Amino acid sequence: MNPRARYSLVSFLTWLPAGLTTAPMVLLMAERGLSVAEIGVVWTVYSVVTIALELPTGGLSDVVGRRRVLAASAAVTVVAMVLVALSTSMWMFVLASALKGVARALSSGPAQAWYVDTVHALDGPDADLRPGLAAGGAMGSVALCVGVLAGGVLPLAVPESLIEPLAAPPLLAALAAAVLLGVVLAALPEPPHVVARSFGEVLREVPRTVRSGVRLVAASLLLRRIMLYTVVFGMALTTIELLTPLRLADLAGTAELGATAYALVAALGFAGSAAGSALAPALARLLRGNAGAMVTGVVAGALSLYALAATTGLDGPAGLAAAAAAYVLMFAGLGAVDLLGQALTHGEVTAQERATVTSVTSLSLQGGGVLANMAAGALATAYGVAVPWTVVAGLTLLSALLFVRLPVRRPETRPHGTLAQNKVL
């Protein structure tokens, strides 16, 4: 199996548990007595834990290896998903959410770093990363699409006498994470990079690696713009994921039917994201550069968010159809931007900082999520869901300015090392 296929498989299995729990998660917490504000707290814990661990775990991956950190992430995911299924109080959900944050932080950089390091080792530092990154991004979106459909339909298919319907998807997610653990251990050989030999070396090396990655981001205008956009992207995603299930449950009439409705709408959105990721390289060629493609994707996503806010005036099938259409266009546009941003980010870093800088990106995403969690619920309670959706649409549209006249480093100053250098540094 070639590196692209392995990376695609790991990307699929990494995102499958998240897909399986996307539709029922908010509704499961609501069914077990949590208010909208308490659900927001649970989500905030996830974001805060992820933010706190993003840089240390990214540095850990750069020090001890991609494979070990990915395996640890899969193992923690198994425990977290089982706990979600068993939780009966806010504090149990908080603990499960914290474990999910640990797993997310552990997984946010190593898989991409593994693929890039492996391709550079095989084909040299100037190898085109976009096709493989596109394939991995598309497979992650396919996993979310398949998972959200399965997680939305499963509660209707499981007999209540056997298990609480909304608890079935988290249990299936735990099984998927266990499969991921086996794949990582069996099929993901460690690429050439520096690996610390002792626990003491790990403790000393991780902070140095983190500082190096942060300094690199701070010194690069391109990376600063990408990180700022990612904050806005995180706000948009969190606002959508927090409010859409509750909105569709109101339209459908019951929590189980709401989970299925959200699954169908979200699956179409993830399919749009897969298409956006897959078509991003072609879009960049058509528009003669990453900058035009990224501006186009952001504007398309922002206009779709405005359309989603407008659907709150519709009821029944018309409301569901309009929301689905907005989801597809929004995720297609933003999926293309995400892929191109990844390629640009990897072009700015070396192997020794790759997972750390990827973790900075994930930290920015979760930071935006924390801001949205604090504001979206309050705005929706006071003014309805259309207002927070409109606010994030406006912020997303403004963020397109970050990619106008996108700074690109001259080839002779691009930071990359040869395979021999990567083994020594």
CSV table of C-alpha atoms in Angstrom, one decimal:
chain,number,residue,atom,x,y,z
A,1,MET,CA,0.0,0.0,0.0
A,2,ASN,CA,1.5,3.4,-1.0
A,3,PRO,CA,1.8,6.4,1.3
A,4,ARG,CA,-1.2,8.1,-0.2
A,5,ALA,CA,-3.4,5.1,0.3
A,6,ARG,CA,-2.2,4.6,3.9
A,7,TYR,CA,-2.8,8.3,4.7
A,8,SER,CA,-6.2,8.1,3.1
A,9,LEU,CA,-7.2,5.1,5.2
A,10,VAL,CA,-5.9,6.6,8.4
A,11,SER,CA,-7.8,9.9,7.6
A,12,PHE,CA,-11.0,7.9,7.0
A,13,LEU,CA,-10.7,6.0,10.3
A,14,THR,CA,-9.7,9.1,12.3
A,15,TRP,CA,-12.8,11.0,11.3
A,16,LEU,CA,-15.3,8.2,11.3
A,17,PRO,CA,-15.9,8.3,15.1
A,18,ALA,CA,-16.6,12.0,14.9
A,19,GLY,CA,-19.0,11.5,12.0
A,20,LEU,CA,-20.9,8.8,13.9
A,21,THR,CA,-21.5,11.1,16.8
A,22,THR,CA,-22.2,14.3,14.9
A,23,ALA,CA,-25.9,13.9,14.5
A,24,PRO,CA,-26.9,12.4,17.9
A,25,MET,CA,-24.4,14.1,20.3
A,26,VAL,CA,-26.3,17.4,21.1
A,27,LEU,CA,-29.6,15.6,21.1
A,28,LEU,CA,-28.2,12.8,23.4
A,29,MET,CA,-27.1,15.4,26.0
A,30,ALA,CA,-30.5,17.2,25.7
A,31,GLU,CA,-32.4,13.9,26.2
A,32,ARG,CA,-30.4,13.2,29.3
A,33,GLY,CA,-31.4,16.5,30.8
A,34,LEU,CA,-28.7,19.0,29.8
A,35,SER,CA,-29.8,22.5,28.9
A,36,VAL,CA,-28.4,24.4,25.8
A,37,ALA,CA,-26.1,26.4,28.2
A,38,GLU,CA,-24.8,23.2,29.8
A,39,ILE,CA,-24.2,21.6,26.3
A,40,GLY,CA,-22.2,24.7,25.5
A,41,VAL,CA,-20.1,24.2,28.6
A,42,VAL,CA,-19.4,20.6,27.6
A,43,TRP,CA,-18.3,21.7,24.1
A,44,THR,CA,-16.2,24.5,25.6
A,45,VAL,CA,-14.4,21.9,27.8
A,46,TYR,CA,-13.5,20.0,24.6
A,47,SER,CA,-12.2,23.1,22.9
A,48,VAL,CA,-10.2,24.3,26.0
A,49,VAL,CA,-8.6,20.9,26.5
A,50,THR,CA,-7.7,20.7,22.9
A,51,ILE,CA,-6.2,24.2,22.9
A,52,ALA,CA,-4.2,23.4,26.0
A,53,LEU,CA,-2.7,20.3,24.6
A,54,GLU,CA,-2.3,21.1,20.9
A,55,LEU,CA,1.2,22.5,21.0
A,56,PRO,CA,2.6,20.0,23.5
A,57,THR,CA,1.2,17.0,21.6
A,58,GLY,CA,2.3,18.4,18.3
A,59,GLY,CA,5.8,18.8,19.7
A,60,LEU,CA,5.5,15.3,21.2
A,61,SER,CA,4.9,13.9,17.7
A,62,ASP,CA,7.9,15.7,16.3
A,63,VAL,CA,10.0,14.2,19.1
A,64,VAL,CA,8.8,10.6,19.7
A,65,GLY,CA,7.2,9.8,16.4
A,66,ARG,CA,4.0,10.1,14.4
A,67,ARG,CA,2.9,6.4,14.9
A,68,ARG,CA,3.0,6.4,18.7
A,69,VAL,CA,1.0,9.6,19.1
A,70,LEU,CA,-1.6,8.4,16.6
A,71,ALA,CA,-1.9,5.1,18.5
A,72,ALA,CA,-2.4,7.0,21.8
A,73,SER,CA,-5.1,9.2,20.2
A,74,ALA,CA,-7.0,6.1,18.9
A,75,ALA,CA,-6.8,4.5,22.4
A,76,VAL,CA,-8.1,7.6,24.2
A,77,THR,CA,-10.9,7.9,21.6
A,78,VAL,CA,-12.1,4.4,22.4
A,79,VAL,CA,-12.4,5.3,26.1
A,80,ALA,CA,-14.1,8.6,25.4
A,81,MET,CA,-16.8,7.2,23.1
A,82,VAL,CA,-17.7,4.5,25.6
A,83,LEU,CA,-18.0,7.1,28.3
A,84,VAL,CA,-20.2,9.2,26.1
A,85,ALA,CA,-22.6,6.3,25.7
A,86,LEU,CA,-22.7,5.7,29.4
A,87,SER,CA,-22.9,9.3,30.6
A,88,THR,CA,-26.0,10.3,32.6
A,89,SER,CA,-24.9,13.7,34.0
A,90,MET,CA,-23.3,16.9,32.9
A,91,TRP,CA,-20.1,16.1,34.7
A,92,MET,CA,-19.8,12.7,33.0
A,93,PHE,CA,-20.2,14.4,29.7
A,94,VAL,CA,-17.6,17.0,30.7
A,95,LEU,CA,-15.1,14.2,31.4
A,96,ALA,CA,-15.9,12.4,28.2
A,97,SER,CA,-15.5,15.7,26.4
A,98,ALA,CA,-12.1,16.3,28.0
A,99,LEU,CA,-11.0,12.9,26.8
A,100,LYS,CA,-12.2,13.7,23.3
A,101,GLY,CA,-10.2,16.9,23.5
A,102,VAL,CA,-7.1,14.9,24.5
A,103,ALA,CA,-7.6,12.5,21.5
A,104,ARG,CA,-8.2,15.4,19.1
A,105,ALA,CA,-5.0,17.2,20.2
A,106,LEU,CA,-3.0,14.0,19.8
A,107,SER,CA,-4.4,13.4,16.3
A,108,SER,CA,-4.4,16.9,14.8
A,109,GLY,CA,-0.9,16.9,13.3
A,110,PRO,CA,0.8,13.4,13.2
A,111,ALA,CA,-1.1,11.9,10.2
A,112,GLN,CA,-0.4,14.8,7.9
A,113,ALA,CA,3.2,15.0,9.2
A,114,TRP,CA,3.6,11.2,8.6
A,115,TYR,CA,2.4,11.6,5.0
A,116,VAL,CA,4.5,14.6,4.2
A,117,ASP,CA,7.7,13.2,5.7
A,118,THR,CA,7.2,9.9,3.9
A,119,VAL,CA,6.6,11.5,0.5
A,120,HIS,CA,9.7,13.8,1.1
A,121,ALA,CA,11.8,10.7,1.9
A,122,LEU,CA,10.7,8.9,-1.2
A,123,ASP,CA,10.4,11.8,-3.8
A,124,GLY,CA,12.4,14.6,-2.4
A,125,PRO,CA,11.5,17.9,-0.6
A,126,ASP,CA,10.0,19.4,-3.8
A,127,ALA,CA,7.4,16.7,-4.3
A,128,ASP,CA,3.9,17.9,-5.0
A,129,LEU,CA,1.9,17.3,-1.8
A,130,ARG,CA,-1.5,18.6,-3.0
A,131,PRO,CA,-2.8,15.4,-4.6
A,132,GLY,CA,-2.1,13.3,-1.5
A,133,LEU,CA,-3.4,15.9,0.9
A,134,ALA,CA,-6.5,16.3,-1.3
A,135,ALA,CA,-7.0,12.5,-1.2
A,136,GLY,CA,-6.6,12.5,2.6
A,137,GLY,CA,-8.9,15.5,3.1
A,138,ALA,CA,-11.5,13.9,0.8
A,139,MET,CA,-11.4,10.6,2.6
A,140,GLY,CA,-11.8,12.4,5.9
A,141,SER,CA,-14.9,14.1,4.5
A,142,VAL,CA,-16.2,10.8,3.2
A,143,ALA,CA,-15.8,9.3,6.7
A,144,LEU,CA,-17.7,12.2,8.1
A,145,CYS,CA,-20.4,11.8,5.4
A,146,VAL,CA,-20.7,8.0,5.9
A,147,GLY,CA,-20.5,8.3,9.7
A,148,VAL,CA,-23.1,11.1,10.1
A,149,LEU,CA,-25.6,9.1,7.9
A,150,ALA,CA,-25.0,5.9,10.0
A,151,GLY,CA,-25.1,7.9,13.2
A,152,GLY,CA,-28.4,9.5,12.2
A,153,VAL,CA,-30.1,6.4,11.0
A,154,LEU,CA,-28.9,4.0,13.7
A,155,PRO,CA,-31.1,5.4,16.5
A,156,LEU,CA,-34.2,4.6,14.4
A,157,ALA,CA,-33.0,1.1,13.7
A,158,VAL,CA,-31.9,0.0,17.2
A,159,PRO,CA,-34.6,-1.5,19.4
A,160,GLU,CA,-35.1,0.5,22.6
A,161,SER,CA,-35.3,-2.8,24.6
A,162,LEU,CA,-31.6,-3.5,23.6
A,163,ILE,CA,-30.0,-0.1,24.1
A,164,GLU,CA,-31.0,3.6,24.3
A,165,PRO,CA,-31.2,4.5,20.6
A,166,LEU,CA,-29.1,7.7,20.8
A,167,ALA,CA,-26.3,5.8,22.7
A,168,ALA,CA,-25.7,3.4,19.9
A,169,PRO,CA,-23.7,5.7,17.6
A,170,PRO,CA,-21.0,6.4,20.3
A,171,LEU,CA,-20.6,2.7,20.9
A,172,LEU,CA,-20.1,2.1,17.2
A,173,ALA,CA,-17.6,5.0,17.2
A,174,ALA,CA,-15.6,3.3,19.9
A,175,LEU,CA,-15.4,0.2,17.7
A,176,ALA,CA,-14.2,2.3,14.7
A,177,ALA,CA,-11.5,3.9,16.9
A,178,ALA,CA,-10.3,0.4,18.0
A,179,VAL,CA,-10.0,-0.5,14.3
A,180,LEU,CA,-7.9,2.7,13.8
A,181,LEU,CA,-5.6,1.7,16.6
A,182,GLY,CA,-5.0,-1.7,14.9
A,183,VAL,CA,-4.3,0.0,11.5
A,184,VAL,CA,-1.8,2.5,13.0
A,185,LEU,CA,0.1,-0.2,14.8
A,186,ALA,CA,0.2,-2.6,11.8
A,187,ALA,CA,0.4,-0.4,8.7
A,188,LEU,CA,2.0,2.9,9.5
A,189,PRO,CA,5.8,2.6,9.6
A,190,GLU,CA,7.6,5.6,11.1
A,191,PRO,CA,9.2,7.9,8.5
A,192,PRO,CA,12.8,9.1,9.0
A,193,HIS,CA,13.0,11.8,11.7
A,194,VAL,CA,14.6,12.5,15.0
A,195,VAL,CA,13.2,10.3,17.8
A,196,ALA,CA,14.2,10.9,21.4
A,197,ARG,CA,15.8,7.9,23.2
A,198,SER,CA,14.6,8.5,26.7
A,199,PHE,CA,11.7,10.0,28.7
A,200,GLY,CA,14.1,12.7,29.9
A,201,GLU,CA,15.0,13.6,26.4
A,202,VAL,CA,11.3,13.9,25.5
A,203,LEU,CA,10.7,16.3,28.4
A,204,ARG,CA,13.6,18.5,27.3
A,205,GLU,CA,12.9,18.4,23.5
A,206,VAL,CA,9.1,19.0,23.4
A,207,PRO,CA,9.2,22.5,24.8
A,208,ARG,CA,12.1,23.4,22.4
A,209,THR,CA,10.2,22.1,19.5
A,210,VAL,CA,7.0,24.0,20.5
A,211,ARG,CA,8.9,27.2,20.8
A,212,SER,CA,10.5,26.7,17.4
A,213,GLY,CA,7.1,26.1,15.8
A,214,VAL,CA,5.5,29.1,17.4
A,215,ARG,CA,8.4,31.4,16.4
A,216,LEU,CA,8.1,30.1,12.8
A,217,VAL,CA,4.4,31.0,12.7
A,218,ALA,CA,5.0,34.4,14.3
A,219,ALA,CA,7.7,35.2,11.7
A,220,SER,CA,5.7,34.2,8.6
A,221,LEU,CA,3.1,36.6,7.3
A,222,LEU,CA,1.6,33.8,5.3
A,223,LEU,CA,1.2,31.5,8.3
A,224,ARG,CA,-0.2,34.4,10.4
A,225,ARG,CA,-2.9,35.0,7.8
A,226,ILE,CA,-3.8,31.3,7.6
A,227,MET,CA,-4.1,31.1,11.4
A,228,LEU,CA,-6.3,34.1,11.6
A,229,TYR,CA,-8.6,32.7,9.0
A,230,THR,CA,-8.7,29.4,10.8
A,231,VAL,CA,-10.0,31.2,13.9
A,232,VAL,CA,-12.9,32.5,11.9
A,233,PHE,CA,-13.4,29.1,10.3
A,234,GLY,CA,-13.6,27.6,13.8
A,235,MET,CA,-16.2,30.1,14.8
A,236,ALA,CA,-18.3,29.3,11.8
A,237,LEU,CA,-18.1,25.5,12.2
A,238,THR,CA,-18.9,25.6,15.9
A,239,THR,CA,-21.9,27.9,15.5
A,240,ILE,CA,-23.3,25.6,12.8
A,241,GLU,CA,-22.7,22.4,14.7
A,242,LEU,CA,-24.2,23.7,18.0
A,243,LEU,CA,-27.4,25.2,16.6
A,244,THR,CA,-28.3,23.1,13.6
A,245,PRO,CA,-29.3,19.9,15.4
A,246,LEU,CA,-31.7,21.8,17.7
A,247,ARG,CA,-33.1,23.7,14.7
A,248,LEU,CA,-33.8,20.5,12.7
A,249,ALA,CA,-35.2,18.7,15.8
A,250,ASP,CA,-37.8,21.4,16.1
A,251,LEU,CA,-38.6,21.0,12.4
A,252,ALA,CA,-38.8,17.2,12.6
A,253,GLY,CA,-40.7,17.0,15.9
A,254,THR,CA,-38.7,14.4,17.9
A,255,ALA,CA,-35.0,14.0,18.9
A,256,GLU,CA,-34.6,10.8,17.0
A,257,LEU,CA,-36.1,12.2,13.8
A,258,GLY,CA,-34.1,15.4,14.3
A,259,ALA,CA,-30.9,13.3,14.5
A,260,THR,CA,-31.8,11.6,11.2
A,261,ALA,CA,-32.7,14.9,9.6
A,262,TYR,CA,-29.4,16.5,10.7
A,263,ALA,CA,-27.5,13.4,9.5
A,264,LEU,CA,-28.9,13.8,6.0
A,265,VAL,CA,-28.2,17.5,5.9
A,266,ALA,CA,-24.7,17.2,7.4
A,267,ALA,CA,-23.9,14.2,5.1
A,268,LEU,CA,-24.6,16.4,2.1
A,269,GLY,CA,-22.3,19.0,3.6
A,270,PHE,CA,-19.5,16.6,4.2
A,271,ALA,CA,-19.9,15.3,0.6
A,272,GLY,CA,-19.6,18.9,-0.5
A,273,SER,CA,-16.4,19.2,1.6
A,274,ALA,CA,-15.0,16.1,0.0
A,275,ALA,CA,-15.7,17.5,-3.4
A,276,GLY,CA,-14.1,20.9,-2.5
A,277,SER,CA,-11.0,19.2,-1.2
A,278,ALA,CA,-10.7,17.0,-4.3
A,279,LEU,CA,-11.3,19.9,-6.7
A,280,ALA,CA,-9.1,22.4,-4.9
A,281,PRO,CA,-5.9,21.7,-7.0
A,282,ALA,CA,-7.8,22.1,-10.2
A,283,LEU,CA,-9.5,25.3,-9.0
A,284,ALA,CA,-6.0,26.7,-8.1
A,285,ARG,CA,-4.8,25.9,-11.6
A,286,LEU,CA,-7.9,27.4,-13.2
A,287,LEU,CA,-7.5,30.6,-11.3
A,288,ARG,CA,-3.7,30.7,-11.7
A,289,GLY,CA,-2.8,30.4,-8.1
A,290,ASN,CA,-3.8,29.6,-4.6
A,291,ALA,CA,-4.8,33.1,-3.7
A,292,GLY,CA,-7.7,33.4,-6.2
A,293,ALA,CA,-8.9,29.9,-5.4
A,294,MET,CA,-8.9,30.6,-1.6
A,295,VAL,CA,-10.7,33.9,-2.0
A,296,THR,CA,-13.4,32.2,-4.2
A,297,GLY,CA,-13.8,29.4,-1.6
A,298,VAL,CA,-14.2,31.8,1.3
A,299,VAL,CA,-16.7,34.0,-0.5
A,300,ALA,CA,-18.8,31.0,-1.5
A,301,GLY,CA,-18.8,29.7,2.1
A,302,ALA,CA,-19.8,33.1,3.5
A,303,LEU,CA,-22.7,33.5,1.0
A,304,SER,CA,-23.9,30.0,1.9
A,305,LEU,CA,-23.9,30.9,5.6
A,306,TYR,CA,-26.1,33.9,4.8
A,307,ALA,CA,-28.4,31.6,2.9
A,308,LEU,CA,-28.5,29.2,5.9
A,309,ALA,CA,-29.5,32.0,8.1
A,310,ALA,CA,-32.3,32.9,5.7
A,311,THR,CA,-33.7,29.3,5.9
A,312,THR,CA,-34.9,30.0,9.4
A,313,GLY,CA,-38.0,31.6,7.8
A,314,LEU,CA,-38.9,28.2,6.2
A,315,ASP,CA,-40.7,25.2,7.8
A,316,GLY,CA,-41.0,21.6,7.0
A,317,PRO,CA,-39.5,20.0,3.8
A,318,ALA,CA,-38.7,23.4,2.3
A,319,GLY,CA,-36.6,24.4,5.4
A,320,LEU,CA,-34.7,21.1,5.2
A,321,ALA,CA,-34.1,21.3,1.5
A,322,ALA,CA,-32.8,24.9,1.7
A,323,ALA,CA,-30.5,24.0,4.7
A,324,ALA,CA,-29.1,21.1,2.8
A,325,ALA,CA,-28.3,23.2,-0.3
A,326,ALA,CA,-26.6,25.8,1.9
A,327,TYR,CA,-24.6,23.1,3.6
A,328,VAL,CA,-23.3,21.7,0.4
A,329,LEU,CA,-22.1,25.0,-1.1
A,330,MET,CA,-20.6,26.2,2.2
A,331,PHE,CA,-18.6,23.0,2.9
A,332,ALA,CA,-17.5,22.8,-0.7
A,333,GLY,CA,-16.1,26.3,-0.7
A,334,LEU,CA,-14.5,26.1,2.8
A,335,GLY,CA,-13.2,22.5,2.1
A,336,ALA,CA,-11.2,23.8,-0.9
A,337,VAL,CA,-9.8,26.7,1.2
A,338,ASP,CA,-8.7,24.2,4.0
A,339,LEU,CA,-6.9,22.0,1.6
A,340,LEU,CA,-5.0,24.8,-0.1
A,341,GLY,CA,-4.1,26.3,3.3
A,342,GLN,CA,-2.7,22.9,4.4
A,343,ALA,CA,-0.5,22.8,1.3
A,344,LEU,CA,0.8,26.3,1.8
A,345,THR,CA,1.5,25.7,5.5
A,346,HIS,CA,3.5,22.5,4.8
A,347,GLY,CA,5.5,24.5,2.2
A,348,GLU,CA,6.6,26.9,5.0
A,349,VAL,CA,7.9,24.4,7.5
A,350,THR,CA,10.5,21.7,7.9
A,351,ALA,CA,10.0,18.1,9.1
A,352,GLN,CA,11.1,18.9,12.6
A,353,GLU,CA,8.3,21.5,13.0
A,354,ARG,CA,5.6,20.1,10.8
A,355,ALA,CA,3.3,18.5,13.4
A,356,THR,CA,3.8,21.4,15.8
A,357,VAL,CA,2.7,24.0,13.2
A,358,THR,CA,-0.2,21.7,12.2
A,359,SER,CA,-1.1,21.8,15.9
A,360,VAL,CA,-1.0,25.6,15.9
A,361,THR,CA,-3.5,25.5,13.1
A,362,SER,CA,-5.8,23.2,15.1
A,363,LEU,CA,-5.3,25.4,18.1
A,364,SER,CA,-6.5,28.4,16.1
A,365,LEU,CA,-9.6,26.3,15.0
A,366,GLN,CA,-10.4,25.4,18.6
A,367,GLY,CA,-9.9,28.9,19.7
A,368,GLY,CA,-12.5,30.1,17.3
A,369,GLY,CA,-14.7,27.3,18.6
A,370,VAL,CA,-14.4,28.6,22.2
A,371,LEU,CA,-15.4,32.1,21.1
A,372,ALA,CA,-18.4,30.8,19.3
A,373,ASN,CA,-19.5,28.6,22.2
A,374,MET,CA,-19.5,31.6,24.5
A,375,ALA,CA,-21.5,33.8,22.1
A,376,ALA,CA,-23.6,31.6,19.8
A,377,GLY,CA,-25.9,30.1,22.5
A,378,ALA,CA,-26.6,33.5,24.1
A,379,LEU,CA,-27.3,35.1,20.8
A,380,ALA,CA,-29.6,32.3,19.7
A,381,THR,CA,-31.5,32.3,23.0
A,382,ALA,CA,-32.0,36.1,22.8
A,383,TYR,CA,-32.6,36.6,19.1
A,384,GLY,CA,-33.0,33.2,17.4
A,385,VAL,CA,-30.5,31.1,15.4
A,386,ALA,CA,-30.5,33.4,12.4
A,387,VAL,CA,-28.6,36.1,14.2
A,388,PRO,CA,-25.5,34.1,15.2
A,389,TRP,CA,-25.4,32.5,11.7
A,390,THR,CA,-25.5,35.9,10.1
A,391,VAL,CA,-22.7,37.2,12.4
A,392,VAL,CA,-20.4,34.3,11.4
A,393,ALA,CA,-21.3,34.8,7.8
A,394,GLY,CA,-20.1,38.4,8.0
A,395,LEU,CA,-16.9,37.5,9.7
A,396,THR,CA,-16.2,34.7,7.2
A,397,LEU,CA,-16.8,37.1,4.3
A,398,LEU,CA,-14.3,39.6,5.8
A,399,SER,CA,-11.7,36.9,6.2
A,400,ALA,CA,-11.5,36.6,2.4
A,401,LEU,CA,-9.4,39.7,2.5
A,402,LEU,CA,-6.6,37.7,4.2
A,403,PHE,CA,-6.0,35.9,1.0
A,404,VAL,CA,-5.9,38.9,-1.3
A,405,ARG,CA,-2.3,39.4,-2.5
A,406,LEU,CA,-1.3,36.3,-0.7
A,407,PRO,CA,2.4,36.4,0.3
A,408,VAL,CA,4.5,33.6,-1.2
A,409,ARG,CA,8.0,32.8,-0.2
A,410,ARG,CA,10.6,32.8,-3.0
A,411,PRO,CA,11.8,29.3,-3.9
A,412,GLU,CA,15.4,30.0,-2.9
A,413,THR,CA,14.3,30.9,0.7
A,414,ARG,CA,11.8,28.1,1.1
A,415,PRO,CA,12.7,26.2,4.4
A,416,HIS,CA,13.3,22.5,3.5
A,417,GLY,CA,16.0,20.1,4.2
A,418,THR,CA,17.3,17.1,2.4
A,419,LEU,CA,16.6,13.6,3.6
A,420,ALA,CA,20.1,13.5,5.2
A,421,GLN,CA,19.5,16.8,6.9
A,422,ASN,CA,16.2,15.6,8.3
A,423,LYS,CA,17.9,12.6,9.8
A,424,VAL,CA,20.6,14.7,11.5
A,425,LEU,CA,18.7,17.8,12.7
